[in-house]
mmCIF file of C-alpha atoms in Angstrom:
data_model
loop_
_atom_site.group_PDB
_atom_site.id
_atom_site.type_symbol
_atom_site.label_atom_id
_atom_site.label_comp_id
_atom_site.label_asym_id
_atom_site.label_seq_id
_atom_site.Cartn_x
_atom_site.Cartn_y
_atom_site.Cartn_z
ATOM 1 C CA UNK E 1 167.094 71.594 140.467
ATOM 2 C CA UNK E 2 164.700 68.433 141.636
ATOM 3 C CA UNK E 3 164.201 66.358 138.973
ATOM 4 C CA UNK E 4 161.514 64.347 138.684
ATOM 5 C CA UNK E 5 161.318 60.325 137.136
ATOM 6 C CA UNK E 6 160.741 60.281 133.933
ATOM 7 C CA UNK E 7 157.309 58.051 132.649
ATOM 8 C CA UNK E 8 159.082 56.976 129.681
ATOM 9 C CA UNK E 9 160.194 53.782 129.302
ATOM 10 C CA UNK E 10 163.779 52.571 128.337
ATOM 11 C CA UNK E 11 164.543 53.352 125.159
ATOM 12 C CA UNK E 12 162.050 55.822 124.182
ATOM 13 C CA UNK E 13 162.787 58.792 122.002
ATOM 14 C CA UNK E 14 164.359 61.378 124.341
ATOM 15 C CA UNK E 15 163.774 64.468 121.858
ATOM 16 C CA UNK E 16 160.354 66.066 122.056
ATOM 17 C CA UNK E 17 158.709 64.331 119.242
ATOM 18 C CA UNK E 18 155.744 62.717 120.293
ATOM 19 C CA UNK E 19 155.899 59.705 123.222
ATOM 20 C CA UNK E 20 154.078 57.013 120.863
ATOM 21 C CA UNK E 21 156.505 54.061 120.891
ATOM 22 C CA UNK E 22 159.229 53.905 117.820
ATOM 23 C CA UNK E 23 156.960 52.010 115.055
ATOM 24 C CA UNK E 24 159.077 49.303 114.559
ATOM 25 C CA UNK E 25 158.206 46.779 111.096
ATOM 26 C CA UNK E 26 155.789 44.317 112.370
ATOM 27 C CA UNK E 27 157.883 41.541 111.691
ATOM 28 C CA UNK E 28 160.160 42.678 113.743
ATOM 29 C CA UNK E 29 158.072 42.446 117.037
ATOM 30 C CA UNK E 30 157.034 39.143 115.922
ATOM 31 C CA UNK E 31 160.846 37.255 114.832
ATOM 32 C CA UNK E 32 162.239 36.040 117.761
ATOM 33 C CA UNK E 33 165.867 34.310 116.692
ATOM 34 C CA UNK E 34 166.658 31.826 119.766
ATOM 35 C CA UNK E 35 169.833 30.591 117.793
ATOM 36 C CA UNK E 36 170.760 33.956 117.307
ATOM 37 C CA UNK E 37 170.330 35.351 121.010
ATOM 38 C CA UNK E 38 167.328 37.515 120.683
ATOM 39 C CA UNK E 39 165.627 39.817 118.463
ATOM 40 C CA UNK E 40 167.369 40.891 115.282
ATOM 41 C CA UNK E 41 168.875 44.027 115.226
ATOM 42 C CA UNK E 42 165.562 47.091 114.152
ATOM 43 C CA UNK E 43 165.098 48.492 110.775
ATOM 44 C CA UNK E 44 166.746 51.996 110.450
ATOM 45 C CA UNK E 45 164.399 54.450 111.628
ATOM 46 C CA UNK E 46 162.562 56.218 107.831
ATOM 47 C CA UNK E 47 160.554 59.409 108.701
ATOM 48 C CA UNK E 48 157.491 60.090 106.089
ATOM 49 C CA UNK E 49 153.860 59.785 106.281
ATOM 50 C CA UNK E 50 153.942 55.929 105.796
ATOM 51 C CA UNK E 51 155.500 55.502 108.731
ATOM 52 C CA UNK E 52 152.804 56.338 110.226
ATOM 53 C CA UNK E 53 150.149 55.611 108.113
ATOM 54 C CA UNK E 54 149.233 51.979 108.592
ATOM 55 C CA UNK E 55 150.243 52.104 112.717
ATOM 56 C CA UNK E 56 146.687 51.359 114.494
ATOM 57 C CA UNK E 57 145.702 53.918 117.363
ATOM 58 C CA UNK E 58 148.387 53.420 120.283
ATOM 59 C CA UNK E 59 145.986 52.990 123.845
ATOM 60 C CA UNK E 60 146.189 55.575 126.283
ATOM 61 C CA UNK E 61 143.970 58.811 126.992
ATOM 62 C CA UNK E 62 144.804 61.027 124.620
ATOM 63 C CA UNK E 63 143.836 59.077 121.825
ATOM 64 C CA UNK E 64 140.495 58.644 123.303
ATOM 65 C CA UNK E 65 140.187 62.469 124.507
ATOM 66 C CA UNK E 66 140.820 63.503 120.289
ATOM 67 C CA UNK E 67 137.715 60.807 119.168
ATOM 68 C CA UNK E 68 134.963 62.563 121.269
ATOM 69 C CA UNK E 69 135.607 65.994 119.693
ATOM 70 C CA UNK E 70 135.564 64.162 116.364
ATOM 71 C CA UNK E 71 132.449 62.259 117.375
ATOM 72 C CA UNK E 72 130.660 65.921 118.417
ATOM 73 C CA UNK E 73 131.702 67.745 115.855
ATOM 74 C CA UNK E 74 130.082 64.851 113.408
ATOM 75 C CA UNK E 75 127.053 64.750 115.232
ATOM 76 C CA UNK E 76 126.777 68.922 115.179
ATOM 77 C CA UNK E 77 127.014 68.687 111.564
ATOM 78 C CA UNK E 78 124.238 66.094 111.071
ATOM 79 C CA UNK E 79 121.921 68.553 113.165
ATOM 80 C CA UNK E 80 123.286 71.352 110.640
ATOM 81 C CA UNK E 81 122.671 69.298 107.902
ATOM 82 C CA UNK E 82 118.856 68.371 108.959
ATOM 83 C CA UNK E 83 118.496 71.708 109.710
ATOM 84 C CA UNK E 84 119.314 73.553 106.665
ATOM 85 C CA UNK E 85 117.588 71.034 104.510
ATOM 86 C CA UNK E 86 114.361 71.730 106.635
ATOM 87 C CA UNK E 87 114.870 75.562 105.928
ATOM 88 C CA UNK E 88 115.231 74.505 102.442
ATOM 89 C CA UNK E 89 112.231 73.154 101.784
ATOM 90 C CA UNK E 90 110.271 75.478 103.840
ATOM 91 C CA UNK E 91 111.518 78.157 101.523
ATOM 92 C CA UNK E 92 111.197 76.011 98.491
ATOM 93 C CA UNK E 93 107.539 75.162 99.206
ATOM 94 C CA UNK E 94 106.738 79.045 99.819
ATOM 95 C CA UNK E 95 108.325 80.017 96.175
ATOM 96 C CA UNK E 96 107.278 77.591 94.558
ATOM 97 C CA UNK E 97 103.302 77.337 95.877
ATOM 98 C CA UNK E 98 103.436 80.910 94.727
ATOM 99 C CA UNK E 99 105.266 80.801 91.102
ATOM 100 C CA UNK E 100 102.952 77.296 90.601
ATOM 101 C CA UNK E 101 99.563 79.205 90.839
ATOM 102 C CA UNK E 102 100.431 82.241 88.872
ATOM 103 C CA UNK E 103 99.776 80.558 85.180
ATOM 104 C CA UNK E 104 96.641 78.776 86.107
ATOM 105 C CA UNK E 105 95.125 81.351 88.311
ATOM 106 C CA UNK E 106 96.926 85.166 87.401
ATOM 107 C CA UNK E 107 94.826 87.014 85.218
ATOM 108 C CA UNK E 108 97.242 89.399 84.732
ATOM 109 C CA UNK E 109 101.191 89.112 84.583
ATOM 110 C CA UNK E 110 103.112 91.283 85.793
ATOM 111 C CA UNK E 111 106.689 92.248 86.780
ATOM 112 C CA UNK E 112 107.935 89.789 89.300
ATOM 113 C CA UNK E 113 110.465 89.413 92.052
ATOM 114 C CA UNK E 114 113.715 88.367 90.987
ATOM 115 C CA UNK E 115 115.328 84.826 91.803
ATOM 116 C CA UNK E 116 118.061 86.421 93.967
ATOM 117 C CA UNK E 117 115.506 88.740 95.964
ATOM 118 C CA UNK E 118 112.537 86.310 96.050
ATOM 119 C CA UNK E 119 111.150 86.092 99.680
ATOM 120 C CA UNK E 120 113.004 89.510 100.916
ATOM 121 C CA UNK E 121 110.885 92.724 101.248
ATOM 122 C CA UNK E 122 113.191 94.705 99.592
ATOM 123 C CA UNK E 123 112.925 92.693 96.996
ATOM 124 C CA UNK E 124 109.407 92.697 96.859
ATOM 125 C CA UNK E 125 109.511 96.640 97.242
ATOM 126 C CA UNK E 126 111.602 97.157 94.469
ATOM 127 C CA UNK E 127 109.838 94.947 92.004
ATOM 128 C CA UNK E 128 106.247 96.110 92.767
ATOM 129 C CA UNK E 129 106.636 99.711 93.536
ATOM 130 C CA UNK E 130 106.773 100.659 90.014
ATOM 131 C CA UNK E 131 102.950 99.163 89.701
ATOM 132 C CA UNK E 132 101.761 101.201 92.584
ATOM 133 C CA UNK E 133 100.570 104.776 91.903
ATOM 134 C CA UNK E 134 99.037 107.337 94.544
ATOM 135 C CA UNK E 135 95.817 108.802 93.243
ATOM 136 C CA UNK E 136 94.070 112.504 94.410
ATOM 137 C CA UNK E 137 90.377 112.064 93.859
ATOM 138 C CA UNK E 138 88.975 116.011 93.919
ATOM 139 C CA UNK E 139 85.058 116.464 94.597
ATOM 140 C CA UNK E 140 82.656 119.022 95.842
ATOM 141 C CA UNK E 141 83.488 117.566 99.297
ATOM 142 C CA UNK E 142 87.150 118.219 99.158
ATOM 143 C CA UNK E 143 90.316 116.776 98.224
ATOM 144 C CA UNK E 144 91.097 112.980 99.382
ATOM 145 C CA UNK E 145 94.301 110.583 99.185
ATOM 146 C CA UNK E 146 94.415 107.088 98.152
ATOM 147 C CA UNK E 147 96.156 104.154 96.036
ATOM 148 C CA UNK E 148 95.862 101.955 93.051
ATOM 149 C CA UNK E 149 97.326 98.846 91.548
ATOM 150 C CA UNK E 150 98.863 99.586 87.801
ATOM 151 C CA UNK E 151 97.127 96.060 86.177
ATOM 152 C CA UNK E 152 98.169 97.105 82.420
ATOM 153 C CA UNK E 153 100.664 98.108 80.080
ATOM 154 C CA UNK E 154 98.280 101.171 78.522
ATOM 155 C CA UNK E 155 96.979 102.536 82.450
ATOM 156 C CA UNK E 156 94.697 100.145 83.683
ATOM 157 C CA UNK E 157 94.027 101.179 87.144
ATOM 158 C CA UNK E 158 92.419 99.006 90.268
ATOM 159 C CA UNK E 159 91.579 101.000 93.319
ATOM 160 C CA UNK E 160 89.014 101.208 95.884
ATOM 161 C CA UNK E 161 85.547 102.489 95.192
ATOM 162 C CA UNK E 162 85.691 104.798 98.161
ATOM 163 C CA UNK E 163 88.799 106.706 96.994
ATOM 164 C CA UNK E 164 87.006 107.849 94.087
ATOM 165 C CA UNK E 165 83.651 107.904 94.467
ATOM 166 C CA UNK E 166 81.900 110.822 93.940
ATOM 167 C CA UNK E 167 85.267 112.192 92.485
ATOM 168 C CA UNK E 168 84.726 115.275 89.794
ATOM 169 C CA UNK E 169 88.765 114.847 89.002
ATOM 170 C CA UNK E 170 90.993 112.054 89.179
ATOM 171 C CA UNK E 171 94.705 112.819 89.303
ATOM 172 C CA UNK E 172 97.307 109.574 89.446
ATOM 173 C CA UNK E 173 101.206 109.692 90.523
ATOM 174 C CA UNK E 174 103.385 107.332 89.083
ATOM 175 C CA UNK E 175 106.128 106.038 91.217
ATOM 176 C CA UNK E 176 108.666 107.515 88.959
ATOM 177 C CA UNK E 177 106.541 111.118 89.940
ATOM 178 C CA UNK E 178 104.860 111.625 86.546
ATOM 179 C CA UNK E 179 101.057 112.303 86.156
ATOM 180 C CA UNK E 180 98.442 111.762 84.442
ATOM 181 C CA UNK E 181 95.105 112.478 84.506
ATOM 182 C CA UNK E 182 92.308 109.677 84.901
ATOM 183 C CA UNK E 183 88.906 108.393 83.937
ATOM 184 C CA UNK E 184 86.758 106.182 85.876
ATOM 185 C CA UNK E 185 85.898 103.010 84.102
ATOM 186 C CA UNK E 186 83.486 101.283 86.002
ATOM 187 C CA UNK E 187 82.849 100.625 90.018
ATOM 188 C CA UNK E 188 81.173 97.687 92.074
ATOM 189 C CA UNK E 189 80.659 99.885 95.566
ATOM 190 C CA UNK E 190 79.372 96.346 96.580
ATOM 191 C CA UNK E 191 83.022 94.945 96.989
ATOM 192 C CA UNK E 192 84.433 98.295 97.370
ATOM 193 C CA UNK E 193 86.582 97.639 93.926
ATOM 194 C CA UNK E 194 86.939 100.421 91.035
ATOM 195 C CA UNK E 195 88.846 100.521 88.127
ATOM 196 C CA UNK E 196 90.253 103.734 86.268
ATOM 197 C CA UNK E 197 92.121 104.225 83.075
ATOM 198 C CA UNK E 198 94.738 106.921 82.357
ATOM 199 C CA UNK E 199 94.738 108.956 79.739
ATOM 200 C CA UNK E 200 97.592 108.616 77.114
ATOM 201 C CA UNK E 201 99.604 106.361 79.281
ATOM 202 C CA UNK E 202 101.897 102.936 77.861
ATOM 203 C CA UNK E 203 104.554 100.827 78.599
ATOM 204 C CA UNK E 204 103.740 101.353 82.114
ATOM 205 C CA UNK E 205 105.081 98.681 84.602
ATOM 206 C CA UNK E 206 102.479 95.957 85.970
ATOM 207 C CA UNK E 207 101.774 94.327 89.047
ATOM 208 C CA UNK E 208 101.410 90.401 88.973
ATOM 209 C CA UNK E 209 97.651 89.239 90.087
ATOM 210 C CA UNK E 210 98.053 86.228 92.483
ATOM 211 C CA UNK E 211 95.903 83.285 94.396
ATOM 212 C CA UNK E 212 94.638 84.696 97.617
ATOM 213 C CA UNK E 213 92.186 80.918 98.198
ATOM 214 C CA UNK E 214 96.358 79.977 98.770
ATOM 215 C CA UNK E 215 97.192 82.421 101.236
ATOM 216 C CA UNK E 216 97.509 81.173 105.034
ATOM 217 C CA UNK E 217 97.624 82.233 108.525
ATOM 218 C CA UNK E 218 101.206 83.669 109.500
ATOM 219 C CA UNK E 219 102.487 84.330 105.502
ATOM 220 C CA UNK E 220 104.606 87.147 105.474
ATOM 221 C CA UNK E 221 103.706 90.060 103.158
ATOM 222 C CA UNK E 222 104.255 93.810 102.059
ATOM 223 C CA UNK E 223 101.953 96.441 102.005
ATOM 224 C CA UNK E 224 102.705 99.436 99.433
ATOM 225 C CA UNK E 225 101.079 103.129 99.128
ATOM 226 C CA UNK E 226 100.259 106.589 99.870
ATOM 227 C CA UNK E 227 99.583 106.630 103.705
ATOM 228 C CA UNK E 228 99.298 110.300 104.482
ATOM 229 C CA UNK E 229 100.491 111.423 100.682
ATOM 230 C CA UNK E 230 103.590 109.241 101.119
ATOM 231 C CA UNK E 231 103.976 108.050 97.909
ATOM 232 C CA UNK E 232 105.423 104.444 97.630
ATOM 233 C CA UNK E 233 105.496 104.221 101.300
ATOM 234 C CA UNK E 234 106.428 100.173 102.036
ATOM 235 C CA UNK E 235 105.627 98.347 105.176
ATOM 236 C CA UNK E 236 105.493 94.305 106.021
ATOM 237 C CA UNK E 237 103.966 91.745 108.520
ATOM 238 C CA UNK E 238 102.173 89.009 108.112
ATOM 239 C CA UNK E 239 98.748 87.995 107.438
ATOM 240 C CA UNK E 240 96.571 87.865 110.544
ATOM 241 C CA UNK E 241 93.474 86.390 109.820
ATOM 242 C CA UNK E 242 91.294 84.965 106.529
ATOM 243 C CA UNK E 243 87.693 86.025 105.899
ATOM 244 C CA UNK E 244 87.027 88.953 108.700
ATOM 245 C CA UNK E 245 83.721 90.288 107.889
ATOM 246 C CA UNK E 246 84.518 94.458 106.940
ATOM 247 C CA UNK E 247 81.508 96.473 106.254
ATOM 248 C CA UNK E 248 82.095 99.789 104.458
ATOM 249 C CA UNK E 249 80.183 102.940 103.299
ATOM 250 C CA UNK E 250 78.873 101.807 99.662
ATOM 251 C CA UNK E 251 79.911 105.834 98.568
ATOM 252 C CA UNK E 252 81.268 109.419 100.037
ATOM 253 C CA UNK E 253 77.660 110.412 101.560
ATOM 254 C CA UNK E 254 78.151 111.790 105.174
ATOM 255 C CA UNK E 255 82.132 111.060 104.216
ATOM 256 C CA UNK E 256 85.034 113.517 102.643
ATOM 257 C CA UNK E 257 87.105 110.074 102.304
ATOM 258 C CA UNK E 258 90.149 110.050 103.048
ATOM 259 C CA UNK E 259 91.005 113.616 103.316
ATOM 260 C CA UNK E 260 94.607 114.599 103.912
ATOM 261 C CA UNK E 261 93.911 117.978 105.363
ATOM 262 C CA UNK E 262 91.934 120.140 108.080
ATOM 263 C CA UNK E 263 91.569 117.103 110.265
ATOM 264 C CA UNK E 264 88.975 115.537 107.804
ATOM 265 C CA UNK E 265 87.432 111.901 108.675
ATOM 266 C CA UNK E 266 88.988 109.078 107.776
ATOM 267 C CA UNK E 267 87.163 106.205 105.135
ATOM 268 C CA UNK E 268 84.133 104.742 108.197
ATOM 269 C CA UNK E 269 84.472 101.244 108.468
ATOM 270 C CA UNK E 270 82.810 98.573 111.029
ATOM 271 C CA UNK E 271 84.379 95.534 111.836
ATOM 272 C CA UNK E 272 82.636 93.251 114.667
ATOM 273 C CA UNK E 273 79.819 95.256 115.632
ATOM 274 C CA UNK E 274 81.825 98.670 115.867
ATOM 275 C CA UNK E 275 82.038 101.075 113.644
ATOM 276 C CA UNK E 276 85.327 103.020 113.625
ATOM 277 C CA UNK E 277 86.765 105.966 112.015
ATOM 278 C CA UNK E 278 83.864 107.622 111.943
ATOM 279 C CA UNK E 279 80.248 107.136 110.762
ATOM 280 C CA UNK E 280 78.966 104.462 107.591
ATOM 281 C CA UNK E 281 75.998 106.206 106.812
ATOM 282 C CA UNK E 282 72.768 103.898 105.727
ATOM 283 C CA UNK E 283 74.447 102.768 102.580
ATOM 284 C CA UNK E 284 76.810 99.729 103.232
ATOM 285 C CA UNK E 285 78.689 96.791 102.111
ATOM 286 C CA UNK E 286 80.273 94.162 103.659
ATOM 287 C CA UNK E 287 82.890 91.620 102.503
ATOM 288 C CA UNK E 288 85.562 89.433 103.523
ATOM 289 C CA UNK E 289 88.644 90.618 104.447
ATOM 290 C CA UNK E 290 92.395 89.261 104.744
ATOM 291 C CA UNK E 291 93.286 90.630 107.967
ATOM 292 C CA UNK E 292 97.144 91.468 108.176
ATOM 293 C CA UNK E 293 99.294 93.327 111.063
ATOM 294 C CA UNK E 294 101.525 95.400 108.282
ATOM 295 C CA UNK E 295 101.144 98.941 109.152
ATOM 296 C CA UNK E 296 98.187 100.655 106.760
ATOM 297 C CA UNK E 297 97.280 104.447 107.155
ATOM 298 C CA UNK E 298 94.915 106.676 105.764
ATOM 299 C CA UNK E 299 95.646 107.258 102.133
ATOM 300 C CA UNK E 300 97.046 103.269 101.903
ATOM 301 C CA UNK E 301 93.474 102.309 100.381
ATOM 302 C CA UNK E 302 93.279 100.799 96.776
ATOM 303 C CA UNK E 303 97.284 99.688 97.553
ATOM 304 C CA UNK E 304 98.339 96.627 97.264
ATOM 305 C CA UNK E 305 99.438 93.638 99.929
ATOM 306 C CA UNK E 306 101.962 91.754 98.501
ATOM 307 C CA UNK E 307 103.007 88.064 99.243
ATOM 308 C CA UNK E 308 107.222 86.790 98.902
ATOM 309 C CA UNK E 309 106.834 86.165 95.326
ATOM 310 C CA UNK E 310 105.749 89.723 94.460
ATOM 311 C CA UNK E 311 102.157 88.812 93.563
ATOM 312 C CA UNK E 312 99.290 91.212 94.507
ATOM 313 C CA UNK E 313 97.221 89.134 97.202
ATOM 314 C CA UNK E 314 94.629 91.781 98.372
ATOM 315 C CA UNK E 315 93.549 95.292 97.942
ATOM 316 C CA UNK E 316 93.932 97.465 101.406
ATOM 317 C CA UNK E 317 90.964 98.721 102.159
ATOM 318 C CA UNK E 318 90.286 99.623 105.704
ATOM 319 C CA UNK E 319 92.289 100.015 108.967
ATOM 320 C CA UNK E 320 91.271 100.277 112.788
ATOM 321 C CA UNK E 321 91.883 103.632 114.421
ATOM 322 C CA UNK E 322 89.404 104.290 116.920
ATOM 323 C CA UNK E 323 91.007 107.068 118.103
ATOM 324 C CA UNK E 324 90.345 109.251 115.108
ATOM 325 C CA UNK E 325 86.631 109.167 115.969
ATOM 326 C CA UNK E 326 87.048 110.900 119.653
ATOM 327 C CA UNK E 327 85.262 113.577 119.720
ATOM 328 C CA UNK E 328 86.961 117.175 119.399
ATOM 329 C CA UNK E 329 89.775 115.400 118.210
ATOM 330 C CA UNK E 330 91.717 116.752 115.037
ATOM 331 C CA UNK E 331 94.354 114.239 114.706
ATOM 332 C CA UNK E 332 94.858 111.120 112.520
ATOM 333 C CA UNK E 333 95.349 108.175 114.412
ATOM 334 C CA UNK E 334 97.975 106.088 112.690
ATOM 335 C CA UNK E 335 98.241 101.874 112.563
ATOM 336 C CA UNK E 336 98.111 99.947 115.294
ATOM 337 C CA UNK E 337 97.771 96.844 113.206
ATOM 338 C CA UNK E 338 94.704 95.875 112.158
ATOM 339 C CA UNK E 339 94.635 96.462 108.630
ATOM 340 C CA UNK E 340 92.180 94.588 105.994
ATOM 341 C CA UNK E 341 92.698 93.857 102.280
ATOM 342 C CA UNK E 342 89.449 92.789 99.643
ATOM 343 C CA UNK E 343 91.350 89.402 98.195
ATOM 344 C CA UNK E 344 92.600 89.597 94.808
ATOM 345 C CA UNK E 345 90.270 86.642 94.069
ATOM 346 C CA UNK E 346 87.457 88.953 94.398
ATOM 347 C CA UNK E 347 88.577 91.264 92.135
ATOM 348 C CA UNK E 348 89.651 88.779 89.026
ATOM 349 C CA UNK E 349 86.393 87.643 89.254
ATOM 350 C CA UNK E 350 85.261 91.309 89.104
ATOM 351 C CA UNK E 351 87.462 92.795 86.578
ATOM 352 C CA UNK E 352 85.426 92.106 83.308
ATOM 353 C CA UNK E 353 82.550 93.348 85.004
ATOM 354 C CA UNK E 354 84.514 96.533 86.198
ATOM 355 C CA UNK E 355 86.034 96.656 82.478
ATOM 356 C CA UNK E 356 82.620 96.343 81.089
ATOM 357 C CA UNK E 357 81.592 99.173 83.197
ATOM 358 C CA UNK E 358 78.144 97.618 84.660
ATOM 359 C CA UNK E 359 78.705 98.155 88.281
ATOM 360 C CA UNK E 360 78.870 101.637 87.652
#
């Protein structure tokens, strides 16, 4: 067998411990003894972590090969570090812009997100849906579909005006799938807002009234209702667009709402010249809108759109499906996501007027 020369100098260790020379006491490599004939004889060799402890790095490549990893690895975790604390305070300044404005702005308080589910949709879903109810509004035109926003303990109801005007009977669905029947207690068909009271109801569970004037472009919220007789059907997106310019039909003349049978037409809106979903009549309001990409469908009207912290942010209103108004056509066109919400704003500074029953 060829062997080849070994690169290790005389005297090394010949075992296979590692080829860093034997760490010999410093004052030995320094104590030369002329008189004596050389060096003094070394130490005795004593294994243990302080033999190694205080030796500086020996020179040679594989030293310097083991300090770049090191050196990467720092640097990775300084990126890390910057990054996380950047996530940290984007989250932090979403939860806590919402939690600040609920005691100076939220008229009403209601049940809230938890701290372990705050900014998760399921989260949001399963502290709000108890506060959303699904409401069947009967009249001499037929039978339609909407939703409504539980704002009180005793059955306090908010809802669009077009789900129940004109409305002989008022039937509510609580999430939990008990009913009750309902009384309108005053309506402002100039913002599309209503509010109706149940009869015999308390210690329902209430949804927390937010800020919209804080929400912005790109916020991520839930949407919650009764699309097609879905009850406590929950979607998410974002919001779109601030202060879109929605005109509805002021009441149900030339309308059946939002009727969940027979191929009925859907609530008429118009949104930028257009009219969609069939025809508004002569009597019409328009507002502004939050516009938001989370999937609304018929029967989502009077629901609410939720922000991360659980707060109610807008009432859905209205939702772009031209298709619906082809003529001949019997189907329901479903989201393609443009939905619009009344802000909440608009109905705080509504809801003594809607309590006091004046827009009526």
């Amino acid at each position: 067998m060829h062997m080849t020369e070994s690169p290790r100098p005389s005297g090394a260790y010949t075992t296979d411990q590692d080829p860093t020379p034997y760490p010999y006491d410093t004052a030995y490599s320094t104590a030369y003894d002329g008189a004596a004939g050389g060096y003094p004889p070394p130490p005795p060799y004593a294994p243990g972590p302080s033999s190694y402890a205080s030796e500086p790095p020996a020179p040679g490549h594989r030293d310097r090969r083991a300090k770049r990893p090191v050196a990467l690895l720092a640097a990775v975790a300084l990126a890390a570090a910057v990054i996380g604390g950047g996530t940290a305070t984007l989250v932090g300044q979403l939860s806590d812009g919402g939690a600040s404005t609920t005691g100076s702005t939220g008229t009403v308080q209601g049940t809230t997100v938890s701290q372990s589910s705050k900014g998760t949709v399921s989260g949001v879903a399963e502290a709000v849906s108890p506060a959303i109810v699904e409401i069947g509004a009967a009249s001499s035109a037929g039978k339609s579909t909407g939703s409504g926003v539980v704002i009180t303990e005793d059955g306090e109801i908010v809802t669009n005006n077009h789900v129940i005007s004109g409305a002989q009977q008022i039937e509510v669905t609580l999430s939990t799938g008990k009913t009750y029947t309902a009384d309108v207690v005053g309506t402002d068909p100039d913002k599309d807002l209503a509010l109706i009271k149940l009869r015999g109801a308390s210690g329902l569970k209430t949804a927390s009234l937010g800020d919209s004037s804080q929400v912005k472009v790109g916020d991520q919220v839930v949407a919650i209702g009764s699309p097609e007789g879905l009850t406590g059907t929950v979607t998410s997106g974002i919001i779109s667009a601030l202060d879109r310019d929605v005109t509805v039909a002021k009441d149900d003349s030339g309308s059946s709402g939002e009727n969940q049978g027979g191929g009925g037409q859907q609530w008429p809106f118009e949104f930028g010249g257009q009219q969609f979903n069939g025809d508004t009549g002569e009597k019409t309001t328009t507002y502004k809108a939050l516009q938001t990409d989370a999937s609304l469908n018929p029967g989502n009207s009077g629901g609410a759109l939720i922000n991360m912290d659980g707060e109610i942010i807008g009432i859905n209103s209205a939702m772009y499906a031209p298709s619906s108004s082809a003529a001949g056509s019997g189907s329901t066109a479903g989201s393609v996501g443009l939905g619009f919400a009344i802000p909440v704003n608009t109905l705080k500074a509504d809801l003594d007027t809607l309590r006091a029953g004046d827009g009526s």
